[in-house]
Amino acid sequence: MLFNSIDFAVFLPIVFALYWLLRKHLRAQNVLIALASYVFYGWWDWRFLFLILFSTLVDFFVGLQLEKSEHPQRRKLFLYLSLGVNLGLLGFFKYYNFFIDNFNQAFSFFGSEVSFRGLEIILPVGISFYTFQTLSYTIDIYRRKLPATRNFIAFAAFVSFFPQLVAGPIERATQLLPQFFKPRKFDFDKAKDGVMLIIWGLFKKIVIADNAAQYVNDIFQNHETYSGTTLLLGGVYFAFQIYGDFSGYSDIAIGLSRLFGFDLMRNFAYPYFSRDIAEFWRRWHISLSTWFRDYLYIPLGGSRGSTGMQVRNTFIIFVVSGFWHGANWTFIVWGALNALYFLPLLLTKRNRKNMDIAGQHNKVVLLKELGQILLTFGLTVIAWVFFRADSVSQAVTFLNGMFTQGLGIDRLEIERFSFEILPLIALLLLIEWYNRHYEHPLKTGRFLYFKALFLIFMILVWGSFSDMQEFIYFQF
Amino acid sequence: MAFVAFIALSYALDWIYTYSYKNPVYARDKVSWLHDMNSSATYDYALFGSSRCIYHLNPVTINQSTGLKGINLGYSGSNPFEIKLMVKKFLDKYQPKMIFVQLDNQYNIEHLDPTAITPWMPFIKEDEVYQEIIKYEDKAWYFKNIPFYRYTQYETKLGARNLILSYLKSNSFANQLGFTSINKTINRVKPGNYKLKDKPNIHVKEIEDLCRSKGVEVYFFTAPFLQQKINTAVIEKHVQHYQDFSQIFTQKAYFSDPTHLNRKGAEKFTDIFIQAYFD
């Protein structure tokens, strides 16, 4: 079920009304959340439900065993069981065909012919997200940071919590699970803020991302025939498409959670105003970056140890992050490219230089910061081309075309000029720049309702409804 | 309060869009154009069909040769259902002597075309239009009754961009009585073969009945193809006054693609059409 669908527009009010009717019955509320989440998830394909139920059962059981056992070897064994089952399922559904294809190609490269057959596997929506979320539960119990829960309903609701089930934010068990045990009272201000976030998220998704998608699809599909200017615009548009799409989803998820009395972690913090790549990664997909930091980077040694170790750890975390996104070399190159961007900052120990918000100082500094922002954005655009392209060679051809296919304005196959969407992007940037000190642009301030109404107006008038796009991150 | 504001905004936008498409400065499509045309004008004939009508017959040339005043109301993607809607709307407003309807491989199609129906959305509150669309479109009730819903669902052709253009940019057909030309010539041709099923089309039948009741003569024809075979005998069997022009041209120079004539081809075909019907 898509957040921007009629189905969801019917589903949400029903669940919302039932949920608050049951406000004095915490257990019933949790049952409702779990059931509603299964309906939400099963709407794509009911067969996926077996998978999520299996993960839930395994991790619930492993959690109990991890807490009960004092024997280190036994505890490790249970942790490996959780890691094996969760990463095994993820690996099978997401990476099986990728490994088979590359295995076959590697053999043919060395002159041998092997032909292991790939399988026709449907990738369950959001599997990477809930896998990481449940892993955080077992790992934290293993580390004795969290007690195991004996309440299966609450645990099932935590794993399948529909607002963030399929595309995050990837919540830590330590942060989200305890909220299922606290009585939840309807808080008007919190709910209002949730609605505002939903409006802002819908604006980014329907107005920015879905409109940009039409241009991006056309430009990437016909990149050999368009000018370098158009290709550059294609890269820029994709940067805003993926931002609007993913951060829009996160905002809607966080907003929905607030309607139900839950607090989820912030996932985006105006990433395109970052002054270097390190800052960008502190502001982009925060829940994933911090997940990798806590469960991969730090266990590997983090920033301790020799420079060589730090460089190795940095590459591992970025390449794994790229691979987490999808089973394609394009994502791996995207991750490696970001590691390369990060390296100079790491080696000169400037990766924690920009911890504040851009544009807080005098005008001279502001100009310098704008230059840094543009440079950082340019680097991300180059990386995004790999992320969007079907293959590494297509990405290279595309980037080459930016510099060799000349200047010019093209009329695209979609019967629009390549620049037509720029005013919408400028509007997004303007709104974000003037609100970058707040969690989101509709958080506070004067004329709040007027601003919300303006965004609703923009959604109705400029929204791309007829060519409704699924959220890009669903495939991950 | 916010909900009331949202509903009010939806109604206001619906009214603005509908008004603009019904009273355009520059009509963005043929339905809007026909609706906005002066009802005191008179026409001797009208042409209906898909893009194979718009790009193929020039009423200005016909007028210069014969003195007859006509109009080309073909538009891209329209099938017999949309053609019927257009014929009805035209005959509600004007009383021509005759009309011409272009039929080809769309003859067997009886459902509505999800793209070609778009220009009818501003008019869905008109009972006659609604009663037709509801037969084939499940969402018709929502389009009619939920304010602004139709404009969000058809925003690529009826959205803000087109609304703005309807005030700023002239269209390519109004000053040529509905005709538009294509200025390119085909390079390579992929031969094709359309096989029609032997069954009558209910909408075409309705067009015949409507014309009979209004005393208007109706002629059906198939416009030229390039190396595309089609068993037009089926159409000929089920309609009266039919003429097949599908195989009259073999020269690439007349075509922009295998199913559409270019400017040169359109002028040639218009001459043949004049000889066939007006001499």
Coordinates of N, CA and C in Angstrom, one line a residue, chain A residues 6 211 214-215 411 415-417 420 449 453 456-457 459-468, chain B residues 2 5-6 9-10 13 17 139 148-149 151-157 159-162 164 169:
Chain A
I6 N -5.1 5.9 -2.9 CA -6.5 6.0 -2.4 C -6.6 4.9 -1.3
N211 N 7.6 14.6 -10.2 CA 7.8 15.4 -11.4 C 9.2 15.2 -12.0
Q214 N 9.9 12.1 -14.2 CA 9.5 12.1 -15.6 C 10.7 12.6 -16.5
Y215 N 11.3 13.6 -16.0 CA 12.5 14.2 -16.7 C 13.7 13.2 -16.6
R411 N 14.3 19.8 -26.2 CA 12.9 19.5 -26.0 C 12.9 17.9 -25.8
E415 N 7.9 15.8 -24.3 CA 7.3 17.0 -24.9 C 7.4 18.2 -23.9
R416 N 8.5 18.2 -23.1 CA 8.7 19.4 -22.3 C 10.2 19.8 -22.4
F417 N 10.5 21.1 -22.2 CA 11.9 21.5 -22.2 C 12.6 21.0 -21.0
E420 N 12.2 23.0 -17.5 CA 10.9 23.4 -17.0 C 10.7 23.1 -15.5
Y449 N -0.3 27.9 9.3 CA -1.5 27.3 8.5 C -1.5 27.8 7.1
L453 N -1.3 25.5 3.9 CA -2.3 25.6 2.8 C -1.6 25.8 1.4
I456 N -0.4 22.5 0.3 CA -1.5 21.7 -0.2 C -1.9 22.2 -1.6
F457 N -1.9 23.5 -1.8 CA -2.2 24.1 -3.1 C -1.2 23.6 -4.1
I459 N 0.6 20.9 -4.0 CA 0.5 19.5 -4.2 C -0.7 19.2 -5.2
L460 N -1.8 19.9 -5.0 CA -3.0 19.7 -5.9 C -2.7 20.2 -7.3
V461 N -2.0 21.4 -7.4 CA -1.8 22.0 -8.7 C -0.6 21.4 -9.4
W462 N 0.5 21.2 -8.7 CA 1.7 20.8 -9.4 C 2.1 19.3 -9.2
G463 N 1.3 18.6 -8.4 CA 1.6 17.3 -8.0 C 1.5 16.4 -9.3
S464 N 2.3 15.4 -9.3 CA 2.3 14.4 -10.4 C 1.5 13.2 -9.9
F465 N 0.2 13.2 -10.2 CA -0.7 12.1 -9.7 C -0.9 11.0 -10.7
S466 N -0.9 11.4 -12.0 CA -1.3 10.5 -13.0 C -0.3 9.4 -13.2
D467 N 1.0 9.8 -13.0 CA 2.1 8.8 -13.1 C 2.7 8.6 -11.8
M468 N 1.8 8.0 -10.9 CA 2.2 7.8 -9.5 C 3.4 6.9 -9.4
Chain B
A2 N -8.8 23.1 8.9 CA -7.9 22.8 7.8 C -8.7 22.0 6.8
A5 N -10.8 24.2 4.8 CA -10.0 25.0 3.8 C -9.6 24.1 2.6
F6 N -9.3 22.9 2.9 CA -8.9 22.0 1.8 C -10.0 21.8 0.8
L9 N -10.6 24.9 -1.1 CA -9.5 25.1 -2.1 C -9.8 24.2 -3.3
S10 N -10.2 22.9 -3.0 CA -10.5 22.0 -4.1 C -11.6 22.5 -5.0
L13 N -10.3 25.5 -7.1 CA -9.4 25.1 -8.2 C -10.2 24.4 -9.3
Y17 N -10.2 25.7 -13.1 CA -9.8 24.8 -14.2 C -10.9 24.6 -15.2
K139 N -14.3 5.0 -12.4 CA -14.0 6.2 -11.5 C -14.9 7.4 -11.9
F148 N -12.1 18.6 -8.1 CA -10.7 18.7 -8.6 C -10.0 17.3 -8.8
Y149 N -10.7 16.2 -8.4 CA -10.1 14.9 -8.5 C -9.7 14.6 -10.0
Y151 N -8.8 16.6 -12.3 CA -7.6 17.3 -12.8 C -6.3 16.8 -12.2
T152 N -6.4 16.2 -11.0 CA -5.2 15.6 -10.5 C -4.9 14.3 -11.2
Q153 N -5.9 13.5 -11.6 CA -5.7 12.3 -12.2 C -5.3 12.4 -13.7
Y154 N -5.6 13.5 -14.3 CA -5.2 13.8 -15.7 C -4.3 15.0 -15.8
E155 N -3.4 15.1 -14.8 CA -2.6 16.4 -14.7 C -1.6 16.5 -15.9
T156 N -1.2 15.4 -16.5 CA -0.3 15.6 -17.6 C -0.9 16.4 -18.7
K157 N -2.2 16.3 -19.0 CA -2.8 17.0 -20.1 C -3.8 18.1 -19.6
G159 N -3.3 19.6 -16.4 CA -2.7 20.2 -15.1 C -2.4 21.7 -15.3
A160 N -1.7 22.1 -14.3 CA -1.4 23.6 -14.2 C -0.6 24.0 -15.4
R161 N 0.3 23.2 -15.9 CA 1.1 23.6 -17.1 C 0.2 23.9 -18.3
N162 N -0.7 23.0 -18.6 CA -1.6 23.2 -19.7 C -2.5 24.4 -19.4
I164 N -1.9 27.1 -17.7 CA -1.1 28.3 -18.0 C -1.0 28.5 -19.5
K169 N -0.2 30.4 -24.9 CA 0.4 29.9 -26.1 C -0.7 29.5 -27.1

